[in-house]
PDB file of C-alpha atoms and ligand atoms in Angstrom:
ATOM      1  CA  UNK B   1      15.227  -3.507  -8.394  1.00 45.00           C
ATOM      2  CA  UNK B   2      14.552   0.119  -7.735  1.00 62.00           C
ATOM      3  CA  UNK B   3      11.927   0.892 -10.545  1.00 74.00           C
ATOM      4  CA  UNK B   4       9.552  -1.708 -11.078  1.00 76.00           C
ATOM      5  CA  UNK B   5       7.367   0.107 -13.508  1.00 74.00           C
ATOM      6  CA  UNK B   6       8.676  -1.838 -16.610  1.00 76.00           C
ATOM      7  CA  UNK B   7       8.527  -5.230 -14.868  1.00 77.00           C
ATOM      8  CA  UNK B   8       4.838  -4.443 -13.951  1.00 69.00           C
ATOM      9  CA  UNK B   9       3.879  -3.804 -17.420  1.00 75.00           C
ATOM     10  CA  UNK B  10       5.164  -7.223 -18.453  1.00 74.00           C
ATOM     11  CA  UNK B  11       3.786  -9.141 -15.643  1.00 72.00           C
ATOM     12  CA  UNK B  12       0.078  -9.597 -16.473  1.00 74.00           C
ATOM     13  CA  UNK B  13      -1.528 -10.089 -19.592  1.00 73.00           C
ATOM     14  CA  UNK B  14      -4.641  -7.866 -19.142  1.00 79.00           C
ATOM     15  CA  UNK B  15      -7.122  -7.278 -21.910  1.00 82.00           C
ATOM     16  CA  UNK B  16      -7.755  -3.688 -22.235  1.00 83.00           C
ATOM     17  CA  UNK B  17     -11.683  -4.024 -22.308  1.00 81.00           C
ATOM     18  CA  UNK B  18     -11.774  -6.291 -19.020  1.00 93.00           C
ATOM     19  CA  UNK B  19     -11.889  -4.229 -15.959  1.00 97.00           C
ATOM     20  CA  UNK B  20     -10.093  -5.897 -12.869  1.00 97.00           C
ATOM     21  CA  UNK B  21     -10.258  -5.294  -9.087  1.00 98.00           C
ATOM     22  CA  UNK B  22      -7.249  -3.692  -7.463  1.00 97.00           C
ATOM     23  CA  UNK B  23      -6.762  -4.155  -3.739  1.00 98.00           C
ATOM     24  CA  UNK B  24      -5.470  -1.061  -1.825  1.00 97.00           C
ATOM     25  CA  UNK B  25      -4.181  -1.304   1.586  1.00 97.00           C
ATOM     26  CA  UNK B  26      -2.023   1.810   2.012  1.00 97.00           C
ATOM     27  CA  UNK B  27      -2.281   5.269   0.296  1.00 95.00           C
ATOM     28  CA  UNK B  28      -4.674   3.708  -2.238  1.00 95.00           C
ATOM     29  CA  UNK B  29      -7.357   3.479   0.437  1.00 97.00           C
ATOM     30  CA  UNK B  30      -7.525   7.279   1.029  1.00 95.00           C
ATOM     31  CA  UNK B  31      -5.830   8.717  -2.326  1.00 92.00           C
ATOM     32  CA  UNK B  32      -7.760   7.526  -5.459  1.00 93.00           C
ATOM     33  CA  UNK B  33      -6.118   9.849  -7.916  1.00 89.00           C
ATOM     34  CA  UNK B  34      -7.291   7.538 -10.709  1.00 94.00           C
ATOM     35  CA  UNK B  35     -10.527   6.862 -12.371  1.00 96.00           C
ATOM     36  CA  UNK B  36     -12.411   3.805 -11.128  1.00 98.00           C
ATOM     37  CA  UNK B  37     -15.719   1.916 -12.057  1.00 98.00           C
ATOM     38  CA  UNK B  38     -16.557   0.960  -8.394  1.00 98.00           C
ATOM     39  CA  UNK B  39     -14.993   1.058  -5.016  1.00 97.00           C
ATOM     40  CA  UNK B  40     -15.715  -1.483  -2.226  1.00 97.00           C
ATOM     41  CA  UNK B  41     -14.363  -2.163   1.259  1.00 98.00           C
ATOM     42  CA  UNK B  42     -12.592  -5.493   1.045  1.00 98.00           C
ATOM     43  CA  UNK B  43      -9.899  -7.746   2.741  1.00 98.00           C
ATOM     44  CA  UNK B  44      -7.258 -10.263   1.755  1.00 98.00           C
ATOM     45  CA  UNK B  45      -6.233 -13.242   3.988  1.00 98.00           C
ATOM     46  CA  UNK B  46      -2.673 -14.471   4.906  1.00 97.00           C
ATOM     47  CA  UNK B  47      -1.100 -11.038   4.655  1.00 98.00           C
ATOM     48  CA  UNK B  48      -0.220  -8.272   7.314  1.00 98.00           C
ATOM     49  CA  UNK B  49       0.293  -4.592   6.653  1.00 98.00           C
ATOM     50  CA  UNK B  50       3.693  -3.522   7.788  1.00 98.00           C
ATOM     51  CA  UNK B  51       5.715  -0.200   7.560  1.00 98.00           C
ATOM     52  CA  UNK B  52       8.523  -2.148   6.301  1.00 98.00           C
ATOM     53  CA  UNK B  53       9.213  -0.545   2.973  1.00 97.00           C
ATOM     54  CA  UNK B  54      11.449   2.534   2.252  1.00 96.00           C
ATOM     55  CA  UNK B  55      10.178   5.424   0.234  1.00 95.00           C
ATOM     56  CA  UNK B  56      12.650   7.097  -1.786  1.00 93.00           C
ATOM     57  CA  UNK B  57      10.209   9.073  -4.021  1.00 89.00           C
ATOM     58  CA  UNK B  58       6.982   9.926  -2.062  1.00 93.00           C
ATOM     59  CA  UNK B  59       7.518  10.267   1.590  1.00 96.00           C
ATOM     60  CA  UNK B  60      11.404  10.287   1.747  1.00 95.00           C
ATOM     61  CA  UNK B  61      14.424  10.831  -0.480  1.00 95.00           C
ATOM     62  CA  UNK B  62      17.070   8.287  -1.807  1.00 92.00           C
ATOM     63  CA  UNK B  63      19.483   9.702   1.056  1.00 95.00           C
ATOM     64  CA  UNK B  64      16.796   9.682   3.798  1.00 96.00           C
ATOM     65  CA  UNK B  65      14.016   7.153   2.793  1.00 96.00           C
ATOM     66  CA  UNK B  66      10.621   7.411   4.642  1.00 97.00           C
ATOM     67  CA  UNK B  67       8.893   4.276   5.821  1.00 98.00           C
ATOM     68  CA  UNK B  68       5.565   3.275   3.922  1.00 97.00           C
ATOM     69  CA  UNK B  69       3.426   0.094   4.145  1.00 98.00           C
ATOM     70  CA  UNK B  70       3.843  -3.158   2.154  1.00 97.00           C
ATOM     71  CA  UNK B  71       2.260  -6.672   2.884  1.00 98.00           C
ATOM     72  CA  UNK B  72       4.111  -9.549   4.546  1.00 98.00           C
ATOM     73  CA  UNK B  73       2.966 -13.080   4.463  1.00 97.00           C
ATOM     74  CA  UNK B  74       1.109 -13.890   7.843  1.00 97.00           C
ATOM     75  CA  UNK B  75      -0.864 -16.956   7.641  1.00 97.00           C
ATOM     76  CA  UNK B  76      -4.352 -16.493   9.023  1.00 95.00           C
ATOM     77  CA  UNK B  77      -4.151 -12.868   9.323  1.00 97.00           C
ATOM     78  CA  UNK B  78      -6.758 -10.679   7.476  1.00 97.00           C
ATOM     79  CA  UNK B  79      -5.804  -7.266   5.971  1.00 98.00           C
ATOM     80  CA  UNK B  80      -8.499  -4.903   5.454  1.00 98.00           C
ATOM     81  CA  UNK B  81      -8.453  -2.293   2.650  1.00 98.00           C
ATOM     82  CA  UNK B  82     -10.455  -0.877  -0.203  1.00 98.00           C
ATOM     83  CA  UNK B  83     -10.892  -2.553  -3.625  1.00 98.00           C
ATOM     84  CA  UNK B  84     -11.204  -0.488  -6.896  1.00 98.00           C
ATOM     85  CA  UNK B  85     -12.755  -1.791 -10.005  1.00 98.00           C
ATOM     86  CA  UNK B  86     -10.418  -0.268 -12.934  1.00 97.00           C
ATOM     87  CA  UNK B  87      -9.709  -0.563 -16.623  1.00 96.00           C
ATOM     88  CA  UNK B  88      -6.175  -1.973 -17.376  1.00 93.00           C
ATOM     89  CA  UNK B  89      -5.066   1.373 -18.657  1.00 91.00           C
ATOM     90  CA  UNK B  90      -5.107   2.857 -15.173  1.00 92.00           C
ATOM     91  CA  UNK B  91      -2.089   0.857 -14.302  1.00 88.00           C
ATOM     92  CA  UNK B  92       0.048   3.277 -16.561  1.00 84.00           C
ATOM     93  CA  UNK B  93      -0.546   5.766 -13.803  1.00 84.00           C
ATOM     94  CA  UNK B  94      -0.432   3.412 -10.900  1.00 84.00           C
ATOM     95  CA  UNK B  95       2.768   1.522 -12.042  1.00 79.00           C
ATOM     96  CA  UNK B  96       4.472   4.853 -12.304  1.00 79.00           C
ATOM     97  CA  UNK B  97       3.133   6.139  -8.904  1.00 70.00           C
ATOM     98  CA  UNK B  98       4.364   2.837  -7.107  1.00 67.00           C
ATOM     99  CA  UNK B  99       7.333   2.203  -8.988  1.00 70.00           C
ATOM    100  CA  UNK B 100       9.696   2.270  -6.022  1.00 78.00           C
ATOM    101  CA  UNK B 101       9.660  -1.611  -5.333  1.00 89.00           C
ATOM    102  CA  UNK B 102       6.226  -2.712  -5.670  1.00 92.00           C
ATOM    103  CA  UNK B 103       5.207  -5.533  -8.027  1.00 92.00           C
ATOM    104  CA  UNK B 104       1.674  -6.417  -8.943  1.00 92.00           C
ATOM    105  CA  UNK B 105       0.459  -9.895  -7.582  1.00 95.00           C
ATOM    106  CA  UNK B 106      -2.866 -11.768  -8.107  1.00 95.00           C
ATOM    107  CA  UNK B 107      -4.879 -12.347  -4.987  1.00 97.00           C
ATOM    108  CA  UNK B 108      -8.308 -13.619  -3.996  1.00 98.00           C
ATOM    109  CA  UNK B 109     -10.475 -10.772  -2.424  1.00 98.00           C
ATOM    110  CA  UNK B 110     -13.270 -10.924  -0.028  1.00 98.00           C
ATOM    111  CA  UNK B 111     -15.554  -7.941   0.081  1.00 98.00           C
ATOM    112  CA  UNK B 112     -17.147  -6.579   3.092  1.00 95.00           C
ATOM    113  CA  UNK B 113     -20.560  -8.146   2.260  1.00 94.00           C
ATOM    114  CA  UNK B 114     -18.867 -11.560   1.808  1.00 97.00           C
ATOM    115  CA  UNK B 115     -18.767 -11.653  -2.206  1.00 97.00           C
ATOM    116  CA  UNK B 116     -15.424 -13.157  -3.461  1.00 98.00           C
ATOM    117  CA  UNK B 117     -13.457 -11.945  -6.485  1.00 98.00           C
ATOM    118  CA  UNK B 118      -9.936 -12.219  -7.931  1.00 97.00           C
ATOM    119  CA  UNK B 119      -7.860  -9.228  -8.110  1.00 97.00           C
ATOM    120  CA  UNK B 120      -4.427  -7.435  -8.075  1.00 96.00           C
ATOM    121  CA  UNK B 121      -2.435  -6.006  -5.260  1.00 97.00           C
ATOM    122  CA  UNK B 122       0.986  -4.284  -5.357  1.00 95.00           C
ATOM    123  CA  UNK B 123       3.354  -5.741  -2.815  1.00 96.00           C
ATOM    124  CA  UNK B 124       7.017  -4.682  -2.140  1.00 95.00           C
ATOM    125  CA  UNK B 125       8.636  -7.981  -1.349  1.00 95.00           C
ATOM    126  CA  UNK B 126      11.652  -8.161   0.852  1.00 95.00           C
ATOM    127  CA  UNK B 127      14.352  -8.788  -1.966  1.00 93.00           C
ATOM    128  CA  UNK B 128      13.456  -5.211  -3.321  1.00 93.00           C
ATOM    129  CA  UNK B 129      16.240  -2.610  -3.119  1.00 91.00           C
ATOM    130  CA  UNK B 130      14.087  -0.199  -1.095  1.00 94.00           C
ATOM    131  CA  UNK B 131      13.059  -2.821   1.596  1.00 96.00           C
ATOM    132  CA  UNK B 132      13.879  -1.633   5.049  1.00 97.00           C
ATOM    133  CA  UNK B 133      12.352  -4.588   7.158  1.00 97.00           C
ATOM    134  CA  UNK B 134      11.343  -5.109  10.678  1.00 97.00           C
ATOM    135  CA  UNK B 135      12.030  -2.519  13.482  1.00 98.00           C
ATOM    136  CA  UNK B 136      10.720  -1.703  16.714  1.00 97.00           C
ATOM    137  CA  UNK B 137       7.281   0.170  16.401  1.00 98.00           C
ATOM    138  CA  UNK B 138       8.575   3.179  18.440  1.00 97.00           C
ATOM    139  CA  UNK B 139      11.627   3.411  16.234  1.00 98.00           C
ATOM    140  CA  UNK B 140       9.315   3.384  13.078  1.00 98.00           C
ATOM    141  CA  UNK B 141       7.165   6.129  14.538  1.00 98.00           C
ATOM    142  CA  UNK B 142      10.599   8.066  15.069  1.00 98.00           C
ATOM    143  CA  UNK B 143      11.679   7.339  11.695  1.00 98.00           C
ATOM    144  CA  UNK B 144       8.319   8.560  10.193  1.00 98.00           C
ATOM    145  CA  UNK B 145       8.286  11.688  12.410  1.00 98.00           C
ATOM    146  CA  UNK B 146      11.496  12.908  10.908  1.00 97.00           C
ATOM    147  CA  UNK B 147      10.913  11.915   7.139  1.00 98.00           C
ATOM    148  CA  UNK B 148       9.447  13.844   4.187  1.00 97.00           C
ATOM    149  CA  UNK B 149       9.655  13.635   0.416  1.00 96.00           C
ATOM    150  CA  UNK B 150       8.026  15.108  -2.748  1.00 94.00           C
ATOM    151  CA  UNK B 151       4.582  13.805  -1.711  1.00 94.00           C
ATOM    152  CA  UNK B 152       4.694  15.466   1.798  1.00 97.00           C
ATOM    153  CA  UNK B 153       5.421  14.277   5.295  1.00 98.00           C
ATOM    154  CA  UNK B 154       5.743  10.747   6.266  1.00 98.00           C
ATOM    155  CA  UNK B 155       3.668  11.611   9.376  1.00 98.00           C
ATOM    156  CA  UNK B 156       0.776  12.833   7.150  1.00 98.00           C
ATOM    157  CA  UNK B 157       1.004   9.522   5.290  1.00 98.00           C
ATOM    158  CA  UNK B 158       0.837   7.487   8.568  1.00 98.00           C
ATOM    159  CA  UNK B 159      -2.002   9.704  10.037  1.00 98.00           C
ATOM    160  CA  UNK B 160      -4.130   9.641   6.826  1.00 98.00           C
ATOM    161  CA  UNK B 161      -3.801   5.856   6.606  1.00 98.00           C
ATOM    162  CA  UNK B 162      -4.763   5.347  10.455  1.00 98.00           C
ATOM    163  CA  UNK B 163      -7.916   7.689   9.855  1.00 98.00           C
ATOM    164  CA  UNK B 164      -8.967   5.894   6.798  1.00 98.00           C
ATOM    165  CA  UNK B 165      -8.528   2.535   8.474  1.00 98.00           C
ATOM    166  CA  UNK B 166     -10.710   3.615  11.416  1.00 98.00           C
ATOM    167  CA  UNK B 167     -13.376   4.779   8.994  1.00 97.00           C
ATOM    168  CA  UNK B 168     -13.351   1.301   7.364  1.00 96.00           C
ATOM    169  CA  UNK B 169     -13.614  -0.162  10.943  1.00 96.00           C
ATOM    170  CA  UNK B 170     -10.458  -1.996  10.350  1.00 95.00           C
ATOM    171  CA  UNK B 171      -8.479  -2.985  13.427  1.00 92.00           C
ATOM    172  CA  UNK B 172      -4.664  -2.692  12.687  1.00 97.00           C
ATOM    173  CA  UNK B 173      -2.669  -2.754  15.668  1.00 97.00           C
ATOM    174  CA  UNK B 174       0.779  -2.122  13.997  1.00 98.00           C
ATOM    175  CA  UNK B 175      -0.522   0.993  12.312  1.00 98.00           C
ATOM    176  CA  UNK B 176      -2.406   2.043  15.532  1.00 98.00           C
ATOM    177  CA  UNK B 177       0.435   1.500  17.855  1.00 98.00           C
ATOM    178  CA  UNK B 178       2.875   3.479  15.530  1.00 98.00           C
ATOM    179  CA  UNK B 179       0.394   6.159  15.341  1.00 98.00           C
ATOM    180  CA  UNK B 180       0.242   6.505  19.219  1.00 98.00           C
ATOM    181  CA  UNK B 181       4.070   6.472  19.313  1.00 98.00           C
ATOM    182  CA  UNK B 182       4.185   9.322  16.913  1.00 98.00           C
ATOM    183  CA  UNK B 183       1.410  11.426  18.533  1.00 97.00           C
ATOM    184  CA  UNK B 184       3.142  10.828  22.002  1.00 96.00           C
ATOM    185  CA  UNK B 185       6.379  12.061  20.636  1.00 89.00           C
ATOM    186  CA  UNK B 186       4.735  15.496  19.884  1.00 66.00           C
ATOM    187  CA  UNK B 187       3.688  16.183  23.445  1.00 50.00           C
TER     188      UNK B 187
HETATM  189  C1  BEZ A   1      -1.747   0.350  -1.555  1.00 50.86           C
HETATM  190  O1  BEZ A   1      -2.406   1.283  -1.201  1.00 50.86           O
HETATM  191  O2  BEZ A   1      -2.269  -0.634  -1.782  1.00 50.86           O
HETATM  192  C2  BEZ A   1      -0.529   0.628  -2.265  1.00 50.86           C
HETATM  193  C3  BEZ A   1      -0.070   2.006  -2.035  1.00 50.86           C
HETATM  194  C4  BEZ A   1       1.282   2.234  -2.461  1.00 50.86           C
HETATM  195  C5  BEZ A   1       2.103   1.330  -2.995  1.00 50.86           C
HETATM  196  C6  BEZ A   1       1.477   0.027  -3.228  1.00 50.86           C
HETATM  197  C7  BEZ A   1       0.277  -0.264  -2.704  1.00 50.86           C
END
């Protein structure tokens, strides 16, 4: 399934007057191009952020997809990100923006201050047509270094994400190792 926007519209019965929490772990952390009611650092447990999803429409093209993050099940692991309180109409924009394989799932969230809530998160599961899967982190860095698409270079996506994670105080070895390989490749 290459365009997940229609499927996402059908997936959840959201009441237009009831705001929901959306957990962001990728570009949503640093690119909030949508209205929100509140924004709070948060994490989800049991998932790892991985550069395993192909990007045909943002950081690559259908012929030369870039690599962007998705979540992979990882029991016990904690994935830090940013949660946004949004009204359901905002999904019209987000479902279009993240239509390349991402589906919305319900998830428990833990805010940085320990509060708990239920929310939604976009995940590109391994059965989606744009999934690229696991690769050596150096190979991922090389792939990112040569990719670009309508939203800009794949390199900028990685560097923005790594910076945003550092600002959140989040340790993400996968992202930081790929960043190191990418920056070393420039010397
Ligand atoms: C995120 O930041 O959570 C995200 C970004 C792009 C697609 C799906 C999720």
